[in-house]
Amino acid sequence: MVKHQPLQYYEPQLCLSCLTGIYGCRWKRYQRSHDDTTKWELLWFVILTFTFFLTLTWFYFWWEIHNDYNEFNWFLYNRTGHWDDWSIPILITTAAGFTYITALLMLALGHIAVGQQMNLHWLHKGFLGVILVATVIAMASMGEMWEEEWDVLFISFQATAPFLHIGALGAITLLSWIIAGQFARSEKAIFQMFIIIAYLAVVIALYLVPLTISSPCLMDKKDLGVKPQIFGHRGAPMLAPENTLMSFQRALEHQAYGLQADVMISYDGVPFLMHDRTLRRTTNIDGVFPELSFVHSSMINWTDLERLNAGDWFLKTDPFWTASSLSPSDATQAGNQSVCKLSELLVLAKEYNATVLLKVPPLPYEHPYADSYINLTVSTILASGISENLVIWVSDAQRALVRDMAPGFQQASERKRDATSVRESGIAVLNLRYTDIQPEEIREYSAENLTLNTYTVNEPWLYSVLWCSGVQSVTSDASHVLSKVPFPVWLMPPDEYYLIWITSDVISFTVIVGVFILQKWRLGSIRTYNPEQIMLSAAVRRTSRDVRIMKEKLIFAEINSSMDTADDLSLCSDNHYDGFSNSAVTPSTDAKLHAS
């Protein structure tokens, strides 16, 4: 009777099966291979790595421009004529794509770490291609339609660069385990030299990156200027419908220094507050006066304007995703707002002794007040009784007339010029977008005693950067948020940052050297070969040079030792690649004779 015993016992390898299964749908042991990865698959790995950095850049960019999501939606509204919030869906889609690409890259690096041949599944290749193309199209479209927004990317580095540097340093240090493993396993001196030079170049570049980092928040606390004043941008549009009395009231209740508003003149000569050229976005004119939906807002009589609802749209579209946070009474009040007169705003500002920053755009040439709208607006302001020094006049039109009628107004301009010419023209305030100003220009304007107001600033990190830069005031949709920022998000003395920088570099370099030594000791001293692995490697696609070497060494090993020492030839017992143990049992001589 023949006694049958298994020739080998395989230890279950759940982690390895998941690694190769998820990445390449190679769930079975015989499907795996330690062969060299093909050039085609190496190309896909390069594409995967490139896509990772591309999606990382796009994801970081879209996350950082959170400050301008409403501006982005308004930009699309002007292009399409329909208000849709695309910002959050784009953010969610970008985050999902980046997470997927990151997971694939981690799986690919796992293959490299355990010496497995990479073979990306065709479904993953398809999704990878779609994400790559979509990201390129998104970035190109942003550059074509909203090129200046890319400046936010570089501004954000003033707040995040020191921390991104530490994160990148940690990532490149962790990567040393895989790099050192490849270096130790390689039998080609040229390949080893290439690996070590490329890796060290990246590491040294990261070590020296802080030399290029310039952040206004790297300063001593004693050098920090006063907190910038906050103007409510069209009131508090996150808490109430923009340019309504409720919106301005909420801004002042949250300690806004002043109020910013856009002034239009109705067809019958009443100054009112409206930003858009038409009333479609912020009123119910489509339902009340559909024939006037596309008419310029200034070409409508006040008797018609006062019949419109200017608040219900806020609850329906929820432009800042904040309407749900309103109490029932506030929601009811917001839904019943009407178009606000300039005189109503001035009464409120006078009550709170608040500054008003007024933009007065030109009227259509066929408007009956096209030539006298400046005179009419200034007369309305003076009639309200508000102190002239509480009015910041932004319009450049007929400035001489404004100076004659109201010499106490603070004259402001939105045209960026050098500090000397601004001062010589009698301008006291510059009102600029935050992307249009550099820290050195801020210092130049401050030296000339010019007040700089930047718009539209909603995020605490951006407010902190501008605070550290020396900006005197900002216009914000989130006055209720920024008013609660008591100090910049972070402020660090330069000496302290240099200490952190040098310490991080030293720790990173020490760890990298230790990892290279450990990996060389683990993988570089002994190379043994397993008969089963030779069979599996040879069965997959092709016979590589390494497989032929393994076969030759196996033959010589079998000549010099019996098959009972097969355990000593196990590749996995030394290198832990496949994690199976040989348990070879040689049948007895009688059994062989009986079988024959």
PDB file of N, CA and C in Angstrom, residues 500-566:
ATOM      1  N   ILE A 500      13.846  73.677  13.122  1.00  0.00           N
ATOM      2  CA  ILE A 500      12.995  72.554  12.691  1.00  0.00           C
ATOM      3  C   ILE A 500      13.482  72.006  11.358  1.00  0.00           C
ATOM      4  N   TRP A 501      13.863  72.896  10.461  1.00  0.00           N
ATOM      5  CA  TRP A 501      14.346  72.478   9.137  1.00  0.00           C
ATOM      6  C   TRP A 501      15.597  71.611   9.270  1.00  0.00           C
ATOM      7  N   ILE A 502      16.592  72.081   9.983  1.00  0.00           N
ATOM      8  CA  ILE A 502      17.847  71.336  10.101  1.00  0.00           C
ATOM      9  C   ILE A 502      17.637  70.027  10.843  1.00  0.00           C
ATOM     10  N   THR A 503      16.832  70.053  11.893  1.00  0.00           N
ATOM     11  CA  THR A 503      16.575  68.832  12.656  1.00  0.00           C
ATOM     12  C   THR A 503      15.885  67.789  11.798  1.00  0.00           C
ATOM     13  N   SER A 504      14.909  68.215  11.009  1.00  0.00           N
ATOM     14  CA  SER A 504      14.196  67.282  10.131  1.00  0.00           C
ATOM     15  C   SER A 504      15.127  66.673   9.107  1.00  0.00           C
ATOM     16  N   ASP A 505      16.014  67.482   8.538  1.00  0.00           N
ATOM     17  CA  ASP A 505      16.964  66.965   7.556  1.00  0.00           C
ATOM     18  C   ASP A 505      17.910  65.949   8.172  1.00  0.00           C
ATOM     19  N   VAL A 506      18.392  66.229   9.364  1.00  0.00           N
ATOM     20  CA  VAL A 506      19.328  65.310  10.021  1.00  0.00           C
ATOM     21  C   VAL A 506      18.645  63.982  10.348  1.00  0.00           C
ATOM     22  N   ILE A 507      17.430  64.057  10.871  1.00  0.00           N
ATOM     23  CA  ILE A 507      16.697  62.830  11.201  1.00  0.00           C
ATOM     24  C   ILE A 507      16.425  62.026   9.938  1.00  0.00           C
ATOM     25  N   SER A 508      15.991  62.709   8.877  1.00  0.00           N
ATOM     26  CA  SER A 508      15.712  62.026   7.626  1.00  0.00           C
ATOM     27  C   SER A 508      16.957  61.347   7.072  1.00  0.00           C
ATOM     28  N   PHE A 509      18.078  62.050   7.061  1.00  0.00           N
ATOM     29  CA  PHE A 509      19.307  61.477   6.515  1.00  0.00           C
ATOM     30  C   PHE A 509      19.768  60.272   7.343  1.00  0.00           C
ATOM     31  N   THR A 510      19.644  60.369   8.649  1.00  0.00           N
ATOM     32  CA  THR A 510      20.039  59.253   9.515  1.00  0.00           C
ATOM     33  C   THR A 510      19.183  58.024   9.239  1.00  0.00           C
ATOM     34  N   VAL A 511      17.875  58.225   9.115  1.00  0.00           N
ATOM     35  CA  VAL A 511      16.976  57.104   8.843  1.00  0.00           C
ATOM     36  C   VAL A 511      17.283  56.483   7.487  1.00  0.00           C
ATOM     37  N   ILE A 512      17.520  57.310   6.481  1.00  0.00           N
ATOM     38  CA  ILE A 512      17.796  56.795   5.135  1.00  0.00           C
ATOM     39  C   ILE A 512      19.066  55.956   5.122  1.00  0.00           C
ATOM     40  N   VAL A 513      20.124  56.444   5.749  1.00  0.00           N
ATOM     41  CA  VAL A 513      21.371  55.679   5.813  1.00  0.00           C
ATOM     42  C   VAL A 513      21.145  54.362   6.531  1.00  0.00           C
ATOM     43  N   GLY A 514      20.422  54.386   7.643  1.00  0.00           N
ATOM     44  CA  GLY A 514      20.138  53.163   8.384  1.00  0.00           C
ATOM     45  C   GLY A 514      19.342  52.171   7.565  1.00  0.00           C
ATOM     46  N   VAL A 515      18.375  52.650   6.806  1.00  0.00           N
ATOM     47  CA  VAL A 515      17.554  51.769   5.980  1.00  0.00           C
ATOM     48  C   VAL A 515      18.391  51.132   4.880  1.00  0.00           C
ATOM     49  N   PHE A 516      19.267  51.881   4.251  1.00  0.00           N
ATOM     50  CA  PHE A 516      20.119  51.315   3.203  1.00  0.00           C
ATOM     51  C   PHE A 516      21.040  50.240   3.770  1.00  0.00           C
ATOM     52  N   ILE A 517      21.583  50.482   4.930  1.00  0.00           N
ATOM     53  CA  ILE A 517      22.460  49.478   5.561  1.00  0.00           C
ATOM     54  C   ILE A 517      21.668  48.226   5.890  1.00  0.00           C
ATOM     55  N   LEU A 518      20.491  48.394   6.466  1.00  0.00           N
ATOM     56  CA  LEU A 518      19.661  47.239   6.843  1.00  0.00           C
ATOM     57  C   LEU A 518      19.239  46.433   5.628  1.00  0.00           C
ATOM     58  N   GLN A 519      18.783  47.103   4.581  1.00  0.00           N
ATOM     59  CA  GLN A 519      18.343  46.398   3.382  1.00  0.00           C
ATOM     60  C   GLN A 519      19.503  45.681   2.685  1.00  0.00           C
ATOM     61  N   LYS A 520      20.674  46.284   2.682  1.00  0.00           N
ATOM     62  CA  LYS A 520      21.832  45.627   2.082  1.00  0.00           C
ATOM     63  C   LYS A 520      22.215  44.385   2.873  1.00  0.00           C
ATOM     64  N   TRP A 521      22.105  44.475   4.187  1.00  0.00           N
ATOM     65  CA  TRP A 521      22.420  43.318   5.037  1.00  0.00           C
ATOM     66  C   TRP A 521      21.383  42.207   4.858  1.00  0.00           C
ATOM     67  N   ARG A 522      20.092  42.603   4.718  1.00  0.00           N
ATOM     68  CA  ARG A 522      19.029  41.610   4.581  1.00  0.00           C
ATOM     69  C   ARG A 522      19.031  40.931   3.225  1.00  0.00           C
ATOM     70  N   LEU A 523      19.198  41.703   2.165  1.00  0.00           N
ATOM     71  CA  LEU A 523      18.943  41.195   0.822  1.00  0.00           C
ATOM     72  C   LEU A 523      20.199  41.010  -0.019  1.00  0.00           C
ATOM     73  N   GLY A 524      21.297  41.610   0.390  1.00  0.00           N
ATOM     74  CA  GLY A 524      22.463  41.591  -0.471  1.00  0.00           C
ATOM     75  C   GLY A 524      23.474  40.516  -0.170  1.00  0.00           C
ATOM     76  N   SER A 525      23.374  39.831   0.988  1.00  0.00           N
ATOM     77  CA  SER A 525      24.419  38.895   1.379  1.00  0.00           C
ATOM     78  C   SER A 525      24.203  37.503   0.827  1.00  0.00           C
ATOM     79  N   ILE A 526      22.947  37.037   0.783  1.00  0.00           N
ATOM     80  CA  ILE A 526      22.667  35.670   0.354  1.00  0.00           C
ATOM     81  C   ILE A 526      21.553  35.703  -0.669  1.00  0.00           C
ATOM     82  N   ARG A 527      21.729  34.962  -1.749  1.00  0.00           N
ATOM     83  CA  ARG A 527      20.675  34.814  -2.744  1.00  0.00           C
ATOM     84  C   ARG A 527      20.463  33.333  -2.959  1.00  0.00           C
ATOM     85  N   THR A 528      19.372  32.780  -2.487  1.00  0.00           N
ATOM     86  CA  THR A 528      19.040  31.368  -2.639  1.00  0.00           C
ATOM     87  C   THR A 528      17.846  31.237  -3.554  1.00  0.00           C
ATOM     88  N   TYR A 529      17.612  30.033  -4.040  1.00  0.00           N
ATOM     89  CA  TYR A 529      16.629  29.838  -5.099  1.00  0.00           C
ATOM     90  C   TYR A 529      15.708  28.687  -4.772  1.00  0.00           C
ATOM     91  N   ASN A 530      14.462  28.802  -5.158  1.00  0.00           N
ATOM     92  CA  ASN A 530      13.428  27.843  -4.841  1.00  0.00           C
ATOM     93  C   ASN A 530      12.949  27.168  -6.109  1.00  0.00           C
ATOM     94  N   PRO A 531      12.874  25.848  -6.154  1.00  0.00           N
ATOM     95  CA  PRO A 531      12.484  25.160  -7.381  1.00  0.00           C
ATOM     96  C   PRO A 531      11.068  25.510  -7.830  1.00  0.00           C
ATOM     97  N   GLU A 532      10.155  25.649  -6.848  1.00  0.00           N
ATOM     98  CA  GLU A 532       8.790  25.979  -7.245  1.00  0.00           C
ATOM     99  C   GLU A 532       8.706  27.360  -7.868  1.00  0.00           C
ATOM    100  N   GLN A 533       9.491  28.304  -7.317  1.00  0.00           N
ATOM    101  CA  GLN A 533       9.445  29.662  -7.848  1.00  0.00           C
ATOM    102  C   GLN A 533       9.976  29.711  -9.269  1.00  0.00           C
ATOM    103  N   ILE A 534      10.990  28.855  -9.563  1.00  0.00           N
ATOM    104  CA  ILE A 534      11.503  28.782 -10.937  1.00  0.00           C
ATOM    105  C   ILE A 534      10.398  28.341 -11.875  1.00  0.00           C
ATOM    106  N   MET A 535       9.643  27.341 -11.452  1.00  0.00           N
ATOM    107  CA  MET A 535       8.552  26.851 -12.287  1.00  0.00           C
ATOM    108  C   MET A 535       7.509  27.944 -12.527  1.00  0.00           C
ATOM    109  N   LEU A 536       7.125  28.667 -11.454  1.00  0.00           N
ATOM    110  CA  LEU A 536       6.110  29.702 -11.587  1.00  0.00           C
ATOM    111  C   LEU A 536       6.603  30.841 -12.456  1.00  0.00           C
ATOM    112  N   SER A 537       7.842  31.238 -12.276  1.00  0.00           N
ATOM    113  CA  SER A 537       8.379  32.350 -13.050  1.00  0.00           C
ATOM    114  C   SER A 537       8.479  31.981 -14.519  1.00  0.00           C
ATOM    115  N   ALA A 538       8.869  30.761 -14.775  1.00  0.00           N
ATOM    116  CA  ALA A 538       9.030  30.339 -16.159  1.00  0.00           C
ATOM    117  C   ALA A 538       7.697  30.194 -16.861  1.00  0.00           C
ATOM    118  N   ALA A 539       6.647  29.973 -16.063  1.00  0.00           N
ATOM    119  CA  ALA A 539       5.332  29.752 -16.659  1.00  0.00           C
ATOM    120  C   ALA A 539       4.636  31.040 -17.041  1.00  0.00           C
ATOM    121  N   VAL A 540       5.129  32.160 -16.565  1.00  0.00           N
ATOM    122  CA  VAL A 540       4.456  33.431 -16.800  1.00  0.00           C
ATOM    123  C   VAL A 540       5.142  34.197 -17.930  1.00  0.00           C
ATOM    124  N   ARG A 541       4.506  34.205 -19.079  1.00  0.00           N
ATOM    125  CA  ARG A 541       4.872  35.039 -20.222  1.00  0.00           C
ATOM    126  C   ARG A 541       6.190  34.653 -20.876  1.00  0.00           C
ATOM    127  N   ARG A 542       7.304  34.617 -20.126  1.00  0.00           N
ATOM    128  CA  ARG A 542       8.585  34.418 -20.791  1.00  0.00           C
ATOM    129  C   ARG A 542       9.598  33.909 -19.794  1.00  0.00           C
ATOM    130  N   THR A 543      10.750  33.461 -20.294  1.00  0.00           N
ATOM    131  CA  THR A 543      11.846  33.024 -19.444  1.00  0.00           C
ATOM    132  C   THR A 543      12.878  34.125 -19.390  1.00  0.00           C
ATOM    133  N   SER A 544      13.047  34.728 -18.233  1.00  0.00           N
ATOM    134  CA  SER A 544      13.967  35.850 -18.100  1.00  0.00           C
ATOM    135  C   SER A 544      15.375  35.348 -17.817  1.00  0.00           C
ATOM    136  N   ARG A 545      16.321  36.267 -17.880  1.00  0.00           N
ATOM    137  CA  ARG A 545      17.712  35.927 -17.587  1.00  0.00           C
ATOM    138  C   ARG A 545      17.858  35.439 -16.149  1.00  0.00           C
ATOM    139  N   ASP A 546      17.113  36.083 -15.232  1.00  0.00           N
ATOM    140  CA  ASP A 546      17.184  35.663 -13.832  1.00  0.00           C
ATOM    141  C   ASP A 546      16.655  34.255 -13.647  1.00  0.00           C
ATOM    142  N   VAL A 547      15.616  33.863 -14.409  1.00  0.00           N
ATOM    143  CA  VAL A 547      15.083  32.508 -14.293  1.00  0.00           C
ATOM    144  C   VAL A 547      16.117  31.493 -14.764  1.00  0.00           C
ATOM    145  N   ARG A 548      16.831  31.788 -15.846  1.00  0.00           N
ATOM    146  CA  ARG A 548      17.861  30.856 -16.342  1.00  0.00           C
ATOM    147  C   ARG A 548      18.977  30.696 -15.309  1.00  0.00           C
ATOM    148  N   ILE A 549      19.360  31.811 -14.700  1.00  0.00           N
ATOM    149  CA  ILE A 549      20.385  31.738 -13.658  1.00  0.00           C
ATOM    150  C   ILE A 549      19.911  30.878 -12.501  1.00  0.00           C
ATOM    151  N   MET A 550      18.651  31.048 -12.120  1.00  0.00           N
ATOM    152  CA  MET A 550      18.094  30.277 -11.011  1.00  0.00           C
ATOM    153  C   MET A 550      18.095  28.782 -11.330  1.00  0.00           C
ATOM    154  N   LYS A 551      17.722  28.438 -12.565  1.00  0.00           N
ATOM    155  CA  LYS A 551      17.707  27.027 -12.968  1.00  0.00           C
ATOM    156  C   LYS A 551      19.109  26.418 -12.921  1.00  0.00           C
ATOM    157  N   GLU A 552      20.090  27.181 -13.437  1.00  0.00           N
ATOM    158  CA  GLU A 552      21.458  26.669 -13.432  1.00  0.00           C
ATOM    159  C   GLU A 552      21.944  26.422 -12.006  1.00  0.00           C
ATOM    160  N   LYS A 553      21.681  27.382 -11.128  1.00  0.00           N
ATOM    161  CA  LYS A 553      22.131  27.220  -9.750  1.00  0.00           C
ATOM    162  C   LYS A 553      21.396  26.079  -9.057  1.00  0.00           C
ATOM    163  N   LEU A 554      20.144  25.851  -9.432  1.00  0.00           N
ATOM    164  CA  LEU A 554      19.395  24.753  -8.850  1.00  0.00           C
ATOM    165  C   LEU A 554      19.990  23.415  -9.279  1.00  0.00           C
ATOM    166  N   ILE A 555      20.344  23.288 -10.567  1.00  0.00           N
ATOM    167  CA  ILE A 555      20.932  22.030 -11.063  1.00  0.00           C
ATOM    168  C   ILE A 555      22.220  21.718 -10.321  1.00  0.00           C
ATOM    169  N   PHE A 556      23.100  22.711 -10.185  1.00  0.00           N
ATOM    170  CA  PHE A 556      24.353  22.473  -9.464  1.00  0.00           C
ATOM    171  C   PHE A 556      24.094  22.141  -8.002  1.00  0.00           C
ATOM    172  N   ALA A 557      23.083  22.762  -7.440  1.00  0.00           N
ATOM    173  CA  ALA A 557      22.783  22.468  -6.037  1.00  0.00           C
ATOM    174  C   ALA A 557      22.283  21.046  -5.864  1.00  0.00           C
ATOM    175  N   GLU A 558      21.484  20.546  -6.830  1.00  0.00           N
ATOM    176  CA  GLU A 558      20.964  19.180  -6.740  1.00  0.00           C
ATOM    177  C   GLU A 558      22.060  18.135  -6.934  1.00  0.00           C
ATOM    178  N   ILE A 559      23.079  18.480  -7.734  1.00  0.00           N
ATOM    179  CA  ILE A 559      24.174  17.543  -7.932  1.00  0.00           C
ATOM    180  C   ILE A 559      24.950  17.363  -6.635  1.00  0.00           C
ATOM    181  N   ASN A 560      25.167  18.436  -5.906  1.00  0.00           N
ATOM    182  CA  ASN A 560      26.004  18.410  -4.713  1.00  0.00           C
ATOM    183  C   ASN A 560      25.260  18.068  -3.428  1.00  0.00           C
ATOM    184  N   SER A 561      23.960  17.969  -3.483  1.00  0.00           N
ATOM    185  CA  SER A 561      23.211  17.616  -2.268  1.00  0.00           C
ATOM    186  C   SER A 561      21.992  16.815  -2.639  1.00  0.00           C
ATOM    187  N   SER A 562      21.453  16.087  -1.718  1.00  0.00           N
ATOM    188  CA  SER A 562      20.277  15.242  -1.956  1.00  0.00           C
ATOM    189  C   SER A 562      19.028  16.103  -1.940  1.00  0.00           C
ATOM    190  N   MET A 563      17.939  15.515  -2.369  1.00  0.00           N
ATOM    191  CA  MET A 563      16.686  16.249  -2.401  1.00  0.00           C
ATOM    192  C   MET A 563      16.128  16.479  -1.011  1.00  0.00           C
ATOM    193  N   ASP A 564      16.674  15.801   0.000  1.00  0.00           N
ATOM    194  CA  ASP A 564      16.191  16.020   1.363  1.00  0.00           C
ATOM    195  C   ASP A 564      16.562  17.383   1.906  1.00  0.00           C
ATOM    196  N   THR A 565      17.498  18.059   1.246  1.00  0.00           N
ATOM    197  CA  THR A 565      17.921  19.398   1.709  1.00  0.00           C
ATOM    198  C   THR A 565      17.251  20.498   0.901  1.00  0.00           C
ATOM    199  N   ALA A 566      16.127  20.159   0.319  1.00  0.00           N
ATOM    200  CA  ALA A 566      15.437  21.154  -0.533  1.00  0.00           C
ATOM    201  C   ALA A 566      14.995  22.371   0.247  1.00  0.00           C
TER     202      ALA A 566
END
